[in-house]
Amino acid sequence: DLPKLPLDNPQAKALNYVESTEGLTHPNFKPGSDCANCQFWTGGDAEWGPCTLFPGHHVAAKGWCSAWARKA
Ligand code: SF4
């Protein structure tokens, strides 16, 4: 398994990555969006999985970042 993406990773910070969307108030955040339904997520049904924007790490299925885009 890959290590969890650290919240203080520079790119994670640049993209406002969070491990949970609960209470998230980022202006670009659309309720219901999270890593698990993002086009960059390749983790299937896992709680943590790969994101093509963060190679070498796993992100949280219930997480989010400002690069979120709906899975096609
Ligand atoms: Fe999550 Fe998508 Fe951001 Fe990757 S690009 S961290 S899957 S919201």
JSON list of C-alpha atoms and ligand atoms in Angstrom, two decimals:
[
{"chain": "A", "resi": 1, "resn": "ASP", "atom": "CA", "xyz": [0.00, 0.00, 0.00]},
{"chain": "A", "resi": 2, "resn": "LEU", "atom": "CA", "xyz": [1.09, 3.52, -0.68]},
{"chain": "A", "resi": 3, "resn": "PRO", "atom": "CA", "xyz": [1.41, 6.04, 2.17]},
{"chain": "A", "resi": 4, "resn": "LYS", "atom": "CA", "xyz": [-1.49, 8.38, 2.87]},
{"chain": "A", "resi": 5, "resn": "LEU", "atom": "CA", "xyz": [-1.05, 11.78, 1.29]},
{"chain": "A", "resi": 6, "resn": "PRO", "atom": "CA", "xyz": [0.25, 14.11, 4.03]},
{"chain": "A", "resi": 7, "resn": "LEU", "atom": "CA", "xyz": [-1.87, 17.20, 4.56]},
{"chain": "A", "resi": 8, "resn": "ASP", "atom": "CA", "xyz": [1.31, 19.27, 4.56]},
{"chain": "A", "resi": 9, "resn": "ASN", "atom": "CA", "xyz": [2.42, 17.94, 1.16]},
{"chain": "A", "resi": 10, "resn": "PRO", "atom": "CA", "xyz": [3.02, 21.11, -0.93]},
{"chain": "A", "resi": 11, "resn": "GLN", "atom": "CA", "xyz": [0.74, 20.06, -3.78]},
{"chain": "A", "resi": 12, "resn": "ALA", "atom": "CA", "xyz": [-1.92, 18.87, -1.34]},
{"chain": "A", "resi": 13, "resn": "LYS", "atom": "CA", "xyz": [-1.83, 22.28, 0.30]},
{"chain": "A", "resi": 14, "resn": "ALA", "atom": "CA", "xyz": [-1.87, 24.05, -3.06]},
{"chain": "A", "resi": 15, "resn": "LEU", "atom": "CA", "xyz": [-5.02, 22.12, -4.02]},
{"chain": "A", "resi": 16, "resn": "ASN", "atom": "CA", "xyz": [-6.64, 22.47, -0.58]},
{"chain": "A", "resi": 17, "resn": "TYR", "atom": "CA", "xyz": [-6.79, 18.69, -0.13]},
{"chain": "A", "resi": 18, "resn": "VAL", "atom": "CA", "xyz": [-8.78, 17.45, 2.88]},
{"chain": "A", "resi": 19, "resn": "GLU", "atom": "CA", "xyz": [-9.39, 13.90, 4.14]},
{"chain": "A", "resi": 20, "resn": "SER", "atom": "CA", "xyz": [-13.07, 14.54, 4.79]},
{"chain": "A", "resi": 21, "resn": "THR", "atom": "CA", "xyz": [-15.62, 16.81, 3.15]},
{"chain": "A", "resi": 22, "resn": "GLU", "atom": "CA", "xyz": [-17.55, 17.11, 6.41]},
{"chain": "A", "resi": 23, "resn": "GLY", "atom": "CA", "xyz": [-18.01, 20.80, 7.16]},
{"chain": "A", "resi": 24, "resn": "LEU", "atom": "CA", "xyz": [-15.99, 21.78, 4.10]},
{"chain": "A", "resi": 25, "resn": "THR", "atom": "CA", "xyz": [-16.61, 25.38, 3.06]},
{"chain": "A", "resi": 26, "resn": "HIS", "atom": "CA", "xyz": [-14.25, 25.77, 0.08]},
{"chain": "A", "resi": 27, "resn": "PRO", "atom": "CA", "xyz": [-16.05, 27.93, -2.54]},
{"chain": "A", "resi": 28, "resn": "ASN", "atom": "CA", "xyz": [-15.45, 25.35, -5.28]},
{"chain": "A", "resi": 29, "resn": "PHE", "atom": "CA", "xyz": [-16.80, 22.47, -3.23]},
{"chain": "A", "resi": 30, "resn": "LYS", "atom": "CA", "xyz": [-20.06, 21.03, -4.50]},
{"chain": "A", "resi": 31, "resn": "PRO", "atom": "CA", "xyz": [-21.93, 18.98, -1.89]},
{"chain": "A", "resi": 32, "resn": "GLY", "atom": "CA", "xyz": [-21.79, 15.29, -2.75]},
{"chain": "A", "resi": 33, "resn": "SER", "atom": "CA", "xyz": [-18.43, 15.50, -4.48]},
{"chain": "A", "resi": 34, "resn": "ASP", "atom": "CA", "xyz": [-15.50, 13.59, -3.04]},
{"chain": "A", "resi": 35, "resn": "CYS", "atom": "CA", "xyz": [-12.45, 11.67, -4.20]},
{"chain": "A", "resi": 36, "resn": "ALA", "atom": "CA", "xyz": [-14.50, 8.51, -4.76]},
{"chain": "A", "resi": 37, "resn": "ASN", "atom": "CA", "xyz": [-16.53, 10.18, -7.51]},
{"chain": "A", "resi": 38, "resn": "CYS", "atom": "CA", "xyz": [-13.67, 12.22, -9.00]},
{"chain": "A", "resi": 39, "resn": "GLN", "atom": "CA", "xyz": [-12.27, 11.39, -12.42]},
{"chain": "A", "resi": 40, "resn": "PHE", "atom": "CA", "xyz": [-8.73, 11.27, -11.00]},
{"chain": "A", "resi": 41, "resn": "TRP", "atom": "CA", "xyz": [-9.58, 8.55, -8.45]},
{"chain": "A", "resi": 42, "resn": "THR", "atom": "CA", "xyz": [-8.57, 5.00, -9.35]},
{"chain": "A", "resi": 43, "resn": "GLY", "atom": "CA", "xyz": [-9.28, 3.40, -5.99]},
{"chain": "A", "resi": 44, "resn": "GLY", "atom": "CA", "xyz": [-12.57, 1.71, -6.76]},
{"chain": "A", "resi": 45, "resn": "ASP", "atom": "CA", "xyz": [-14.50, 1.00, -3.56]},
{"chain": "A", "resi": 46, "resn": "ALA", "atom": "CA", "xyz": [-11.49, 1.34, -1.24]},
{"chain": "A", "resi": 47, "resn": "GLU", "atom": "CA", "xyz": [-11.48, 3.79, 1.68]},
{"chain": "A", "resi": 48, "resn": "TRP", "atom": "CA", "xyz": [-8.05, 5.02, 0.57]},
{"chain": "A", "resi": 49, "resn": "GLY", "atom": "CA", "xyz": [-6.74, 4.78, -2.96]},
{"chain": "A", "resi": 50, "resn": "PRO", "atom": "CA", "xyz": [-4.65, 6.27, -5.73]},
{"chain": "A", "resi": 51, "resn": "CYS", "atom": "CA", "xyz": [-5.30, 9.61, -7.40]},
{"chain": "A", "resi": 52, "resn": "THR", "atom": "CA", "xyz": [-3.48, 10.32, -10.64]},
{"chain": "A", "resi": 53, "resn": "LEU", "atom": "CA", "xyz": [-2.68, 13.84, -9.43]},
{"chain": "A", "resi": 54, "resn": "PHE", "atom": "CA", "xyz": [-0.82, 12.54, -6.38]},
{"chain": "A", "resi": 55, "resn": "PRO", "atom": "CA", "xyz": [1.42, 9.69, -7.54]},
{"chain": "A", "resi": 56, "resn": "GLY", "atom": "CA", "xyz": [3.09, 7.77, -4.75]},
{"chain": "A", "resi": 57, "resn": "HIS", "atom": "CA", "xyz": [0.28, 8.38, -2.28]},
{"chain": "A", "resi": 58, "resn": "HIS", "atom": "CA", "xyz": [-3.21, 7.29, -1.42]},
{"chain": "A", "resi": 59, "resn": "VAL", "atom": "CA", "xyz": [-5.97, 9.81, -0.87]},
{"chain": "A", "resi": 60, "resn": "ALA", "atom": "CA", "xyz": [-9.16, 9.36, 1.15]},
{"chain": "A", "resi": 61, "resn": "ALA", "atom": "CA", "xyz": [-12.29, 8.20, -0.67]},
{"chain": "A", "resi": 62, "resn": "LYS", "atom": "CA", "xyz": [-14.23, 10.70, 1.45]},
{"chain": "A", "resi": 63, "resn": "GLY", "atom": "CA", "xyz": [-11.62, 13.39, 0.81]},
{"chain": "A", "resi": 64, "resn": "TRP", "atom": "CA", "xyz": [-11.62, 16.22, -1.69]},
{"chain": "A", "resi": 65, "resn": "CYS", "atom": "CA", "xyz": [-9.38, 18.79, -3.35]},
{"chain": "A", "resi": 66, "resn": "SER", "atom": "CA", "xyz": [-9.96, 21.80, -5.58]},
{"chain": "A", "resi": 67, "resn": "ALA", "atom": "CA", "xyz": [-8.97, 19.80, -8.69]},
{"chain": "A", "resi": 68, "resn": "TRP", "atom": "CA", "xyz": [-12.08, 17.63, -8.27]},
{"chain": "A", "resi": 69, "resn": "ALA", "atom": "CA", "xyz": [-13.89, 16.85, -11.53]},
{"chain": "A", "resi": 70, "resn": "ARG", "atom": "CA", "xyz": [-16.83, 14.52, -11.92]},
{"chain": "A", "resi": 71, "resn": "LYS", "atom": "CA", "xyz": [-16.01, 11.03, -13.07]},
{"chain": "A", "resi": 72, "resn": "ALA", "atom": "CA", "xyz": [-17.14, 10.67, -16.69]},
{"chain": "B", "resi": 1, "resn": "SF4", "atom": "FE1", "xyz": [-9.43, 13.59, -4.65]},
{"chain": "B", "resi": 1, "resn": "SF4", "atom": "FE2", "xyz": [-9.91, 14.14, -7.20]},
{"chain": "B", "resi": 1, "resn": "SF4", "atom": "FE3", "xyz": [-8.46, 15.81, -5.72]},
{"chain": "B", "resi": 1, "resn": "SF4", "atom": "FE4", "xyz": [-7.48, 13.44, -6.44]},
{"chain": "B", "resi": 1, "resn": "SF4", "atom": "S1", "xyz": [-8.01, 15.14, -7.82]},
{"chain": "B", "resi": 1, "resn": "SF4", "atom": "S2", "xyz": [-7.35, 14.37, -4.40]},
{"chain": "B", "resi": 1, "resn": "SF4", "atom": "S3", "xyz": [-9.29, 12.14, -6.36]},
{"chain": "B", "resi": 1, "resn": "SF4", "atom": "S4", "xyz": [-10.64, 15.32, -5.44]}
]
